[in-house]
PDB file of C-alpha atoms in Angstrom:
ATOM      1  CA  UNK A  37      10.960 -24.475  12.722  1.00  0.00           C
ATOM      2  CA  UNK A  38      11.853 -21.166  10.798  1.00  0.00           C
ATOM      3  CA  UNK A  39      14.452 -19.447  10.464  1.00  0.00           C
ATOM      4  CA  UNK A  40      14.623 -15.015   8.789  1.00  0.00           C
ATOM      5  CA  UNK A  41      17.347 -12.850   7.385  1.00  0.00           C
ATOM      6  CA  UNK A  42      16.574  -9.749   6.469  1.00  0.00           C
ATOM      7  CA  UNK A  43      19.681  -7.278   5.126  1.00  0.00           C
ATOM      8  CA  UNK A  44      19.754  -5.083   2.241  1.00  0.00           C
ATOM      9  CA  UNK A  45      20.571  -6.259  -1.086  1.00  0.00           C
ATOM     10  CA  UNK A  46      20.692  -5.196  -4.993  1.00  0.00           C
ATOM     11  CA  UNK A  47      19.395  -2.422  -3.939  1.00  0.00           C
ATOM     12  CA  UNK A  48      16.696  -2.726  -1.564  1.00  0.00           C
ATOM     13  CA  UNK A  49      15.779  -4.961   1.379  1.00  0.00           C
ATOM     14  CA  UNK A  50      15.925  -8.473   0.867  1.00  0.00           C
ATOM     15  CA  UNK A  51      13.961 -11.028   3.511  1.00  0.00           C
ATOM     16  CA  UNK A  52      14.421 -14.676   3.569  1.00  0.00           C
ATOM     17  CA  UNK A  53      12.382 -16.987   5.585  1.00  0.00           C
ATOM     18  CA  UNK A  54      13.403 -20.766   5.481  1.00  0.00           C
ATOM     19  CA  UNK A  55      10.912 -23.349   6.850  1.00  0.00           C
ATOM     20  CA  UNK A  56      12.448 -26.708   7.595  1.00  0.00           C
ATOM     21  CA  UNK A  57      16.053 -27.711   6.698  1.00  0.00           C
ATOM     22  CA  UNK A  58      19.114 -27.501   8.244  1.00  0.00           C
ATOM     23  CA  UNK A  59      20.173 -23.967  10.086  1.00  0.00           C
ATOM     24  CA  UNK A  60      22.331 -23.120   7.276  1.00  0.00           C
ATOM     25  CA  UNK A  61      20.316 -22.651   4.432  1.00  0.00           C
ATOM     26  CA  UNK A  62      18.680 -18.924   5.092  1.00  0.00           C
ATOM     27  CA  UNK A  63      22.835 -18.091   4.772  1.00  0.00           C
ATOM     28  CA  UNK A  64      23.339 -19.956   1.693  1.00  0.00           C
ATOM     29  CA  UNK A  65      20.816 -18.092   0.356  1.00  0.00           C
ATOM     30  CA  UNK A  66      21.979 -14.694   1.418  1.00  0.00           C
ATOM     31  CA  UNK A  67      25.187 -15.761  -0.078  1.00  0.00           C
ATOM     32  CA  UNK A  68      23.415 -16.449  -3.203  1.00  0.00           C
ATOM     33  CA  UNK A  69      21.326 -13.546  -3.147  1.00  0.00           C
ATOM     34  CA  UNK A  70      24.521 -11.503  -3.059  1.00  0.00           C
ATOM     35  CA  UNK A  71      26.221 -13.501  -5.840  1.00  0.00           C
ATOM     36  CA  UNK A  72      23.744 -12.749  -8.482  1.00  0.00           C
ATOM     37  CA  UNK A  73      24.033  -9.335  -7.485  1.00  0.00           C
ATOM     38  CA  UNK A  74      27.365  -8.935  -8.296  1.00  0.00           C
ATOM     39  CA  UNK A  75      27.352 -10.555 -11.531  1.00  0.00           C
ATOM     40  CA  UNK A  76      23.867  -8.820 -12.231  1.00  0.00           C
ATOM     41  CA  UNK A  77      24.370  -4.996 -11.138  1.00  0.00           C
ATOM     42  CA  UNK A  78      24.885  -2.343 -13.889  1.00  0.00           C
ATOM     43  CA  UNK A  79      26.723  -0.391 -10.909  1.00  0.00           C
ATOM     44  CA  UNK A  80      29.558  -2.456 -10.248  1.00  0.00           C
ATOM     45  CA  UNK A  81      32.044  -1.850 -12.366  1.00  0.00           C
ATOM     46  CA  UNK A  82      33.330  -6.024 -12.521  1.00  0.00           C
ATOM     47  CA  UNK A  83      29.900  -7.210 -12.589  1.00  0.00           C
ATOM     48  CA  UNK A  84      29.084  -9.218 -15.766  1.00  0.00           C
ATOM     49  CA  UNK A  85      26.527  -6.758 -16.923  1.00  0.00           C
ATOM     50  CA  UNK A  86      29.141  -3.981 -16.992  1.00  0.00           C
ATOM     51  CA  UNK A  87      31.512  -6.134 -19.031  1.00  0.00           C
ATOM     52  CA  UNK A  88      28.598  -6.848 -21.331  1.00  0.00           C
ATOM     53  CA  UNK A  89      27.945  -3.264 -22.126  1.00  0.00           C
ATOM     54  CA  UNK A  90      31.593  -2.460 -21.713  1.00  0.00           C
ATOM     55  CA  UNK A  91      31.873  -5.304 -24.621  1.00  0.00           C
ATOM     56  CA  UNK A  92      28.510  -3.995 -26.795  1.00  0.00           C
ATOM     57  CA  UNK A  93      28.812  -5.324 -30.392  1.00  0.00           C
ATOM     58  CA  UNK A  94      31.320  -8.407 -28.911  1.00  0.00           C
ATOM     59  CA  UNK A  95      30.324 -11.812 -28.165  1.00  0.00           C
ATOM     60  CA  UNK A  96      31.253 -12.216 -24.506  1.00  0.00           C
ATOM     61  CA  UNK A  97      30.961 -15.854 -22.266  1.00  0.00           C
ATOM     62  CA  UNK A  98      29.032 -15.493 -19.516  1.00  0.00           C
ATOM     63  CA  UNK A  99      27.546 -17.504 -16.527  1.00  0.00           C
ATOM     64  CA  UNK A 100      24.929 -19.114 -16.867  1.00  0.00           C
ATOM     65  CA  UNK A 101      23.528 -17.331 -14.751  1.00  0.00           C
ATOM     66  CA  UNK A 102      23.754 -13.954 -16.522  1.00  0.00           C
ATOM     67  CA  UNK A 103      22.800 -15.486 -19.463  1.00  0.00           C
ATOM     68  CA  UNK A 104      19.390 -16.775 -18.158  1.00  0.00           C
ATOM     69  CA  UNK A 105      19.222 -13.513 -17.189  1.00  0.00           C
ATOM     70  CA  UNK A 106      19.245 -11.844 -20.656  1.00  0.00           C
ATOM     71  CA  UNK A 107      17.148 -14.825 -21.767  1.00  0.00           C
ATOM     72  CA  UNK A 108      14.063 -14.208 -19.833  1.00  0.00           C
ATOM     73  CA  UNK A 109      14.792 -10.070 -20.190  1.00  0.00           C
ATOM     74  CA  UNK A 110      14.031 -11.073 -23.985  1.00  0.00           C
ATOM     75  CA  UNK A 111      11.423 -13.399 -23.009  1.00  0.00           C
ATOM     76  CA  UNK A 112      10.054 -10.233 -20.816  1.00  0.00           C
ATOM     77  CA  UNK A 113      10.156  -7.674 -24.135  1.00  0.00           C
ATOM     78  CA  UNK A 114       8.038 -10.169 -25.860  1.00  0.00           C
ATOM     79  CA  UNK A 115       5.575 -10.694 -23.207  1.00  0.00           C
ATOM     80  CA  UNK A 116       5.016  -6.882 -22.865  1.00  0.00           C
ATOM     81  CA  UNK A 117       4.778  -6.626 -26.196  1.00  0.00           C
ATOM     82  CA  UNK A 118       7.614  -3.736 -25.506  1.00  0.00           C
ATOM     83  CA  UNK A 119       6.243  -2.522 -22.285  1.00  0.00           C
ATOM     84  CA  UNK A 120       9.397  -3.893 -20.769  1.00  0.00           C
ATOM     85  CA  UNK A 121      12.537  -3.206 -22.300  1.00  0.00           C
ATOM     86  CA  UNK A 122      16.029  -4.064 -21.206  1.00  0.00           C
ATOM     87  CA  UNK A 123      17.957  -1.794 -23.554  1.00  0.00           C
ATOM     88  CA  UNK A 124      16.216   1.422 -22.014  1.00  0.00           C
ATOM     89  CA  UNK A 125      19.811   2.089 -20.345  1.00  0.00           C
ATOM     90  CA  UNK A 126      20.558   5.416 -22.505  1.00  0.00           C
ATOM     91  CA  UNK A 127      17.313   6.583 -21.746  1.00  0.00           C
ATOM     92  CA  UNK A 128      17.495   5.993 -17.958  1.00  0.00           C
ATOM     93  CA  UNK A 129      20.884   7.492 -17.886  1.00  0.00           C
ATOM     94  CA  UNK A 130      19.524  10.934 -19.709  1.00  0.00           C
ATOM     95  CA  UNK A 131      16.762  10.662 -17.286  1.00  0.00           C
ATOM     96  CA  UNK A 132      19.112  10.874 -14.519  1.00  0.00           C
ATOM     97  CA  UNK A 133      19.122   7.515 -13.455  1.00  0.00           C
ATOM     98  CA  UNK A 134      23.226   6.974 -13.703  1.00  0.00           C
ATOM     99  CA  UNK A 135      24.477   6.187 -10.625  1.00  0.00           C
ATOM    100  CA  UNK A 136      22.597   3.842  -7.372  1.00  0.00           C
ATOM    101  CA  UNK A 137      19.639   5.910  -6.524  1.00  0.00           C
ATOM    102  CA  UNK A 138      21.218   6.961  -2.919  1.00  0.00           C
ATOM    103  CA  UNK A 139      23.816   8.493  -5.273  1.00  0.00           C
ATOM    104  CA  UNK A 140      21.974  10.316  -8.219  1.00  0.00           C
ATOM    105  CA  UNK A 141      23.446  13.404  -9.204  1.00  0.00           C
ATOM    106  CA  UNK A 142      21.561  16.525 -10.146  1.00  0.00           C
ATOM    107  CA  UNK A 143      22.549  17.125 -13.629  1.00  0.00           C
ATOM    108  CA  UNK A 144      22.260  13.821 -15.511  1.00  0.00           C
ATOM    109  CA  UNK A 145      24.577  12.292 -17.472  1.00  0.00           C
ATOM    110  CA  UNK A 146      25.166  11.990 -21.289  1.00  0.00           C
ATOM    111  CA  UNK A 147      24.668   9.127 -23.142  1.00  0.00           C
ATOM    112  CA  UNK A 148      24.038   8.032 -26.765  1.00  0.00           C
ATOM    113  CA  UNK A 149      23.008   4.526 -26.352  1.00  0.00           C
ATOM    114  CA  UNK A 150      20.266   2.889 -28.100  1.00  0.00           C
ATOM    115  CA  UNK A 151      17.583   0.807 -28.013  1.00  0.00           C
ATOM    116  CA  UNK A 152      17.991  -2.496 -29.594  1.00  0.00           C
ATOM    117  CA  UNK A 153      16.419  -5.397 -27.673  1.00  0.00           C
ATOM    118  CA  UNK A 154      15.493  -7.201 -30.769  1.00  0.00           C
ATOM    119  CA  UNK A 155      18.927  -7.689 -32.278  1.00  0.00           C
ATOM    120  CA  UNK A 156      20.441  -9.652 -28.626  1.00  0.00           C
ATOM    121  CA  UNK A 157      22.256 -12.512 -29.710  1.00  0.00           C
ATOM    122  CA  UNK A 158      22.206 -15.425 -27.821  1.00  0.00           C
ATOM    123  CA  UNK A 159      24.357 -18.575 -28.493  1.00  0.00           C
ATOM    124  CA  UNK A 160      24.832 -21.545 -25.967  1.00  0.00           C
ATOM    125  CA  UNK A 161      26.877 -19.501 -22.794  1.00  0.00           C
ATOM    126  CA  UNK A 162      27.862 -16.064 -25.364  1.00  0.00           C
ATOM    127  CA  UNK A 163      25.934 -13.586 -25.402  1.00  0.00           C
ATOM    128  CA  UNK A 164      26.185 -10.435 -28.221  1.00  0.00           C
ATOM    129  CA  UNK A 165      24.492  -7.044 -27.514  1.00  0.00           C
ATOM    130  CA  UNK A 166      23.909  -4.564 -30.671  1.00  0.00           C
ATOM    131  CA  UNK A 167      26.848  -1.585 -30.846  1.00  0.00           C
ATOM    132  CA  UNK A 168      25.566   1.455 -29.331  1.00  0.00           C
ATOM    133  CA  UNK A 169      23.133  -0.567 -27.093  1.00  0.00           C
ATOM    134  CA  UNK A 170      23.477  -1.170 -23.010  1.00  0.00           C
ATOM    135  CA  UNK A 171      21.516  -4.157 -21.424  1.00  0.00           C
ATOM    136  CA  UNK A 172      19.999  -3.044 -17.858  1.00  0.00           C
ATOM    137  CA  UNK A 173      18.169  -5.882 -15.889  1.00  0.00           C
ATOM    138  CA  UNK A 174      15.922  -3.153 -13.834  1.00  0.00           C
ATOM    139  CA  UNK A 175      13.384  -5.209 -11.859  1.00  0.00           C
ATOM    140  CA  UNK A 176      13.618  -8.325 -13.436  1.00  0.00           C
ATOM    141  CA  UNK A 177      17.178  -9.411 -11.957  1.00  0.00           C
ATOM    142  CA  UNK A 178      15.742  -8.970  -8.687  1.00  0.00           C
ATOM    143  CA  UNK A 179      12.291 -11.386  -9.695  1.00  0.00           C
ATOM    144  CA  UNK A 180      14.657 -13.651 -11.558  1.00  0.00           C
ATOM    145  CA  UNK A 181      16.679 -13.677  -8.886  1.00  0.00           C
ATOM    146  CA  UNK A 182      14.335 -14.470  -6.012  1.00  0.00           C
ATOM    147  CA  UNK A 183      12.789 -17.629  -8.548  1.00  0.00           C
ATOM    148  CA  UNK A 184      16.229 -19.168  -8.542  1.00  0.00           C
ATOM    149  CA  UNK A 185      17.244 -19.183  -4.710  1.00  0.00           C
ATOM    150  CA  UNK A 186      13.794 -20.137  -4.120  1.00  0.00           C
ATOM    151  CA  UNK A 187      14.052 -23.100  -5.973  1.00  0.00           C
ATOM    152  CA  UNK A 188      17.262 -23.759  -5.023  1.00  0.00           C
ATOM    153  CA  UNK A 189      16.532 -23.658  -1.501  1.00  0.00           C
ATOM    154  CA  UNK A 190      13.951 -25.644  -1.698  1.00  0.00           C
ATOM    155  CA  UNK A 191      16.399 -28.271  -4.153  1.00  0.00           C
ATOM    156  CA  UNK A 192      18.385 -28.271  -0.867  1.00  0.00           C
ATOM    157  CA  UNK A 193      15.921 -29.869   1.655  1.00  0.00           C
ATOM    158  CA  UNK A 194      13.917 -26.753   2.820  1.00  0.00           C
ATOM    159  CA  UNK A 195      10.248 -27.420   3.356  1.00  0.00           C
ATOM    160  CA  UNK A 196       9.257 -24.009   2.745  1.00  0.00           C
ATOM    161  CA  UNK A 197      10.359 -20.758   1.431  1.00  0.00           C
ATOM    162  CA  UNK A 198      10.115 -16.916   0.926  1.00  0.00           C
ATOM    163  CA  UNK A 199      12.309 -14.969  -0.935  1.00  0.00           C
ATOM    164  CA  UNK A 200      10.934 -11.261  -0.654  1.00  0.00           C
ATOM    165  CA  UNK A 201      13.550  -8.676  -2.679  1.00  0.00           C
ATOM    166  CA  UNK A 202      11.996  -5.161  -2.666  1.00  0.00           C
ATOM    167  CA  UNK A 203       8.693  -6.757  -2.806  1.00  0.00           C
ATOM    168  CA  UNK A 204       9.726  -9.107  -5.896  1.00  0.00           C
ATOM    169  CA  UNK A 205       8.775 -12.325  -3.796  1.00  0.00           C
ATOM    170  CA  UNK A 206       8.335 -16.218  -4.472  1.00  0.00           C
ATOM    171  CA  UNK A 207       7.057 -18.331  -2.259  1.00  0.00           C
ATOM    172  CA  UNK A 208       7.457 -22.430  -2.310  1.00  0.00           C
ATOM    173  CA  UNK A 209       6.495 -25.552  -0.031  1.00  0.00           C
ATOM    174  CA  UNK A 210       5.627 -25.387   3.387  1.00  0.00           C
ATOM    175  CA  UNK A 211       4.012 -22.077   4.955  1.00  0.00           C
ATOM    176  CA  UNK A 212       4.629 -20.837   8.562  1.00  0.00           C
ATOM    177  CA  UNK A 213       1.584 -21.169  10.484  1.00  0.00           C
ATOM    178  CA  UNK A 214      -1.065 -18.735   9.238  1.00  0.00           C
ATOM    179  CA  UNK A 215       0.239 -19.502   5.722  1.00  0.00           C
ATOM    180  CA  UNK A 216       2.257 -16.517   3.805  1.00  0.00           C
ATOM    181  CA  UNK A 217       0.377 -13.739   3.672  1.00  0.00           C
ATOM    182  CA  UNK A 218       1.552 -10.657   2.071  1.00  0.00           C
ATOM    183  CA  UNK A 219       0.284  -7.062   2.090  1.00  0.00           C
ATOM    184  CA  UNK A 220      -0.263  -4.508  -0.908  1.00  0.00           C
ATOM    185  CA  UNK A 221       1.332  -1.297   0.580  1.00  0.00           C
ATOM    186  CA  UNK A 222       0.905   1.555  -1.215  1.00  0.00           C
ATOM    187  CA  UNK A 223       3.438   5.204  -0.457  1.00  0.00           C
ATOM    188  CA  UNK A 224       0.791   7.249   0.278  1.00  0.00           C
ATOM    189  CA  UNK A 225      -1.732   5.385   2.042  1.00  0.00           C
ATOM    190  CA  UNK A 226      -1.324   4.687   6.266  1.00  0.00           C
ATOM    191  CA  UNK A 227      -2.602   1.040   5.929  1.00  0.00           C
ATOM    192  CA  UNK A 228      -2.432  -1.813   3.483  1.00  0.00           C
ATOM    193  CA  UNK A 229      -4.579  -2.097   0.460  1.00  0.00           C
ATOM    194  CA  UNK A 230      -5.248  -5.787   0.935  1.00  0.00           C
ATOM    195  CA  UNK A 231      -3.586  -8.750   2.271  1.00  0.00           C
ATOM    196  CA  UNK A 232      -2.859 -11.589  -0.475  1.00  0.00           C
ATOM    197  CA  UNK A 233      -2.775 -15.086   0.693  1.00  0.00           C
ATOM    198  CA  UNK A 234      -0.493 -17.173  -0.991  1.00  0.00           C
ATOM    199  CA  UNK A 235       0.427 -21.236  -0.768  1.00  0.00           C
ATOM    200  CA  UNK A 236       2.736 -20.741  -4.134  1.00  0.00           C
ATOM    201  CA  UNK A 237       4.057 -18.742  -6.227  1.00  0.00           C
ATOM    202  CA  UNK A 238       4.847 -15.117  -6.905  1.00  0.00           C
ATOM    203  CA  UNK A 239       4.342 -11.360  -6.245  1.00  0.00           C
ATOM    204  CA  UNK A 240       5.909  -8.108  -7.898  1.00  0.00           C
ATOM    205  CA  UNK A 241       4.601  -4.636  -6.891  1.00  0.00           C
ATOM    206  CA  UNK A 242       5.617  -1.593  -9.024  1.00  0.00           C
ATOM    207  CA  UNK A 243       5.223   2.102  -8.560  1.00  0.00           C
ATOM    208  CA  UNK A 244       6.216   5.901  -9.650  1.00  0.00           C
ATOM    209  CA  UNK A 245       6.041   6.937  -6.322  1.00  0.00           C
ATOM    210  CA  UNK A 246       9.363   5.226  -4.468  1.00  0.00           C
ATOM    211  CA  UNK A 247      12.337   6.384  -6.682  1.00  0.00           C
ATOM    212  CA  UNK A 248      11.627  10.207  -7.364  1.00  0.00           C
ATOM    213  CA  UNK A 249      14.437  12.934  -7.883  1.00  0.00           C
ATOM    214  CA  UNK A 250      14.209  16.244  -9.917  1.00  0.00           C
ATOM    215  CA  UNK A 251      16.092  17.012 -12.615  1.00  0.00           C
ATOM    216  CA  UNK A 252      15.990  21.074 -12.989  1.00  0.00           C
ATOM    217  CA  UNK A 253      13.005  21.295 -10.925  1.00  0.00           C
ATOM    218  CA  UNK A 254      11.471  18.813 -13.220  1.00  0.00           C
ATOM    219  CA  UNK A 255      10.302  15.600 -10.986  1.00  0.00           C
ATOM    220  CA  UNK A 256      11.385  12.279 -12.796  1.00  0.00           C
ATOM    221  CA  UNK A 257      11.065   8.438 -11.326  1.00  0.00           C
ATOM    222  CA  UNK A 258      12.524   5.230 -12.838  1.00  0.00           C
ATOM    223  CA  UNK A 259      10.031   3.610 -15.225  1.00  0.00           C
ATOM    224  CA  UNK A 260      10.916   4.499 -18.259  1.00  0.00           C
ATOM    225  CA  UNK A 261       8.278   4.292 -21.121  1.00  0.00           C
ATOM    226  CA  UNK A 262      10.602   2.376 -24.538  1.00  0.00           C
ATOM    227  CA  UNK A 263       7.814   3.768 -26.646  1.00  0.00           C
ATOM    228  CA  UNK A 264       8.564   7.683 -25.511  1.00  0.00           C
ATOM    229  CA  UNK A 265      12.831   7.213 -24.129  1.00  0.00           C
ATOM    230  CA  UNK A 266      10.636   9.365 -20.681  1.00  0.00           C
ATOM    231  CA  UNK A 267       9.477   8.677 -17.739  1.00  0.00           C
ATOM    232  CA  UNK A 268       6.326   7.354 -17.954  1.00  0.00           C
ATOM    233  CA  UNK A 269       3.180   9.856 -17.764  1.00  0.00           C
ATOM    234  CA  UNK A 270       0.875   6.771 -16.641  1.00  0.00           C
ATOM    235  CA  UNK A 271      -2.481   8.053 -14.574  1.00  0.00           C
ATOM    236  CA  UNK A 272      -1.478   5.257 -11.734  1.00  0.00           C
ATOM    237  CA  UNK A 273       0.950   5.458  -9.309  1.00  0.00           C
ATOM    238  CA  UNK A 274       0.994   1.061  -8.293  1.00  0.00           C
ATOM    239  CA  UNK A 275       0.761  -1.996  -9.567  1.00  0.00           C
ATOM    240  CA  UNK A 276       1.121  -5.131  -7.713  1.00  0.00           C
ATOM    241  CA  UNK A 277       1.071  -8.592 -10.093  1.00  0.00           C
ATOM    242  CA  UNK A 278       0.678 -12.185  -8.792  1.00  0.00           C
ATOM    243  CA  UNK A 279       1.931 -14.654 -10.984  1.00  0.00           C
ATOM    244  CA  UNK A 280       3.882 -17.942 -11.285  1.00  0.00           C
ATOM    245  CA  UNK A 281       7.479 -16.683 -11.299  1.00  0.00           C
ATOM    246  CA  UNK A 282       8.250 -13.550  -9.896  1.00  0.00           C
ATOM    247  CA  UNK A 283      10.191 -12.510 -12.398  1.00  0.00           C
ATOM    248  CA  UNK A 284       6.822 -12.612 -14.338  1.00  0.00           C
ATOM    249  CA  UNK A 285       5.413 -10.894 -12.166  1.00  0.00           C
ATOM    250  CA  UNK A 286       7.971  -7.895 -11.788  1.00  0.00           C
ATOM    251  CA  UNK A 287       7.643  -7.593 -15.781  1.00  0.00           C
ATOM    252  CA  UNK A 288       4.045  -7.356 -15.920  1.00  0.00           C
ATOM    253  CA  UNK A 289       3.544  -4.983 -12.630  1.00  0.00           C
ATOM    254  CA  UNK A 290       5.862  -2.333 -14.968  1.00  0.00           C
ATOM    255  CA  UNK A 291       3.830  -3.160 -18.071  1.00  0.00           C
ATOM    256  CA  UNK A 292       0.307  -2.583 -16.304  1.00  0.00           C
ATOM    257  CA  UNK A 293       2.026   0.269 -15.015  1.00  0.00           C
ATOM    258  CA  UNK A 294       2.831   1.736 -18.459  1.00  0.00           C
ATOM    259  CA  UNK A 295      -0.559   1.193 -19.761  1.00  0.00           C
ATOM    260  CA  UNK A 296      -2.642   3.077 -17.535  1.00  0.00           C
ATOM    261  CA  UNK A 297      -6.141   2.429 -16.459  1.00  0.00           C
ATOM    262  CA  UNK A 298      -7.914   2.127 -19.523  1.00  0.00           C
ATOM    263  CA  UNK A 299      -5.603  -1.166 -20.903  1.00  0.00           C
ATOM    264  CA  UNK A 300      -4.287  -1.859 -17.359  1.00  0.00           C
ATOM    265  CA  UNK A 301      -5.675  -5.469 -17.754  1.00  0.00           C
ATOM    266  CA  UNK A 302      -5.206  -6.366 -21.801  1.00  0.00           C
ATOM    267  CA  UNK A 303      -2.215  -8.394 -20.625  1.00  0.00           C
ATOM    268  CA  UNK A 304      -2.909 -10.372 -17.897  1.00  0.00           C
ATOM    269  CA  UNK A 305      -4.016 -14.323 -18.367  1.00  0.00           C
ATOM    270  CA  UNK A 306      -5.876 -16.763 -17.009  1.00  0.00           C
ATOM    271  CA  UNK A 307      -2.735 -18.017 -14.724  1.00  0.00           C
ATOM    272  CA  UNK A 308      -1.898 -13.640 -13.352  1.00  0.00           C
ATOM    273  CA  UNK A 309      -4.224 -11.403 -11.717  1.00  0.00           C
ATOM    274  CA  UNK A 310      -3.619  -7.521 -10.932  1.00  0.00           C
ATOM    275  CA  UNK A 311      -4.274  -4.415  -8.732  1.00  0.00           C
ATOM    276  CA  UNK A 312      -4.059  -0.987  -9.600  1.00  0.00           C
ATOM    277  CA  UNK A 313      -3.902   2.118  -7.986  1.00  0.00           C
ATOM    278  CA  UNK A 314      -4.781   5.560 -10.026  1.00  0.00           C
ATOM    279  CA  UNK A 315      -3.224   8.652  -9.049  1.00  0.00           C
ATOM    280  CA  UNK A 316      -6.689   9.645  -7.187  1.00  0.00           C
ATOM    281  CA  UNK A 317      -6.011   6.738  -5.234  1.00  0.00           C
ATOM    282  CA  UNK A 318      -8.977   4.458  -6.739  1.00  0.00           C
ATOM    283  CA  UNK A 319      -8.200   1.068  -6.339  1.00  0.00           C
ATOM    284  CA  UNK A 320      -9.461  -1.724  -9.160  1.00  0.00           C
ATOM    285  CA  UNK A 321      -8.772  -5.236  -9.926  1.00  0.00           C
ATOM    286  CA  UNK A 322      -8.615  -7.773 -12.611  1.00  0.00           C
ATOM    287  CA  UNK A 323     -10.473 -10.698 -12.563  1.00  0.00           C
ATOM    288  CA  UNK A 324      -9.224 -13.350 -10.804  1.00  0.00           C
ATOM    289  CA  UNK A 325      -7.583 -11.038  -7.736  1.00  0.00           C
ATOM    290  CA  UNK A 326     -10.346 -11.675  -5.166  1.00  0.00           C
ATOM    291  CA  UNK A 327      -9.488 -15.415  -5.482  1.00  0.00           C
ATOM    292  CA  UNK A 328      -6.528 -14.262  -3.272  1.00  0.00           C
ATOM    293  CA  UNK A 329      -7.344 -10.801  -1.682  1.00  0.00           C
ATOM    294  CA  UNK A 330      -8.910  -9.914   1.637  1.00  0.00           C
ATOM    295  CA  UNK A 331     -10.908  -6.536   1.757  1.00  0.00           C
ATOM    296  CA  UNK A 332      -9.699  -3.641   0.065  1.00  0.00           C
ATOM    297  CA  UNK A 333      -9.419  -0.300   2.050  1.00  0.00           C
TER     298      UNK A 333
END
């Protein structure tokens, strides 16, 4: 027995499938779903996030939740060795980026925030940002997010799981007959890339091509290089990660993402695998990715 939600969420739409375990449990984890969201998004104005920005250069108490959050965003700059950074607020905010993306005015916004990701302070539940900085979770509150009500369904007597956000998804336990399969989608192809099977673990998918807006005739998207304070002028257009945690994942689809084809791979391990997608639509893959793959397109 299985039961599916499926209802939009921190932005995008979130799908839940609960193997096992009593009727309730696909609603406790919407309900969850939609608490981290309010203590995680940068566009509610009485969302933890905003009163750590609103509170830059002050030690604020937070949940614990939040504060795992900032925890692993650190954890996430190191990892990329920069490629992810969550202090890139100013920059997404001059790039246009300042409101939820159904929202997003022409003329973008001023801002003379910083980056500063190095000087986070971190102590027990307090948390300190750097003056002049803003912390903005991007992708990784919704991989973080999907790691912890997976678990926590699972904690709760489920015998399987799925937590897709956006295509940020974790997977747990028990399958649905068939096992979970997932498919690489990419904007501008009609079919699938591939189809990953999966008995554990995660899945993030990045890409320039979702989020778009111009700015002055100028097109701009939401992955912003920390090296250049742009949007990124990467040659590919998708990444899709599988990793252990999806909140891995989701940090190292953006970072393959920044690097472009030539270093696509240089940060990948023996425990992730990646696909990427150039913006001639040639499709390659690290070593490792047929071990879960079906035929590419």
């Amino acid at each position: 027995m299985s039961s599916q939600l499926v209802f939009p969420a921190m932005g995008t739409d979130a799908h839940v499938i609960v193997v096992g375990g009593c009727e309730q449990l696909a609603d406790e984890a919407r309900r969850r779903i939609f608490d981290l969201e309010r203590r995680w998004s940068r566009f509610l104005p009485d969302s933890e996030v905003s009163f750590l920005n609103d509170h830059a250069g002050e030690e604020v108490r937070l949940s614990s939740d939040t504060v795992a959050l900032v925890a692993r965003a650190i954890e996430a700059w190191r990892l990329t060795g920069g490629a992810f950074d969550p202090t890139v607020l100013g920059d997404v905010i001059r790039a246009g980026y300042d409101r939820t993306f159904d929202e997003l005015a022409l003329t973008p916004g001023p801002s003379a925030l910083v980056v500063g990701c190095t000087d986070i302070e971190i102590d027990g539940c307090a948390v300190r940002l750097p003056r002049g900085t803003g912390f903005d979770p991007g992708g990784i509150g919704k991989g973080l997010a999907a790691d912890i009500v997976a678990g926590e369904v699972m904690a709760a007597g489920a015998d399987g799981v799925c937590i897709n956000l956006g295509g940020d998804l974790h997977v747990l336990g028990e399958a649905p007959e068939g096992g979970w399969t997932i498919a690489v989608e990419h904007p501008a192809f009609d079919e699938p890339i591939t189809v990953i099977g999966l008995e554990y673990g995660a899945v993030a998918t990045s890409t320039t091509l979702k989020r778009q807006w111009r700015v002055e005739g100028q097109l701009r998207h939401h992955l912003i290089d920390p090296h250049t304070g742009l949007p990124s002028s990467t040659d590919l257009t998708l990444a899709t990660v599988i990793a252990g945690q999806a909140w891995v994942a989701e940090v190292l689809a953006t970072a393959v993402l920044l690097r472009g084809s030539a270093r696509a791979f240089d940060l990948l391990n023996e425990h992730t695998a990646a696909l990427v997608v150039d913006d001639h639509g040639r499709v390659s893959r690290s070593t490792g990715f047929d071990a879960y793959a079906g035929a590419l397109v």
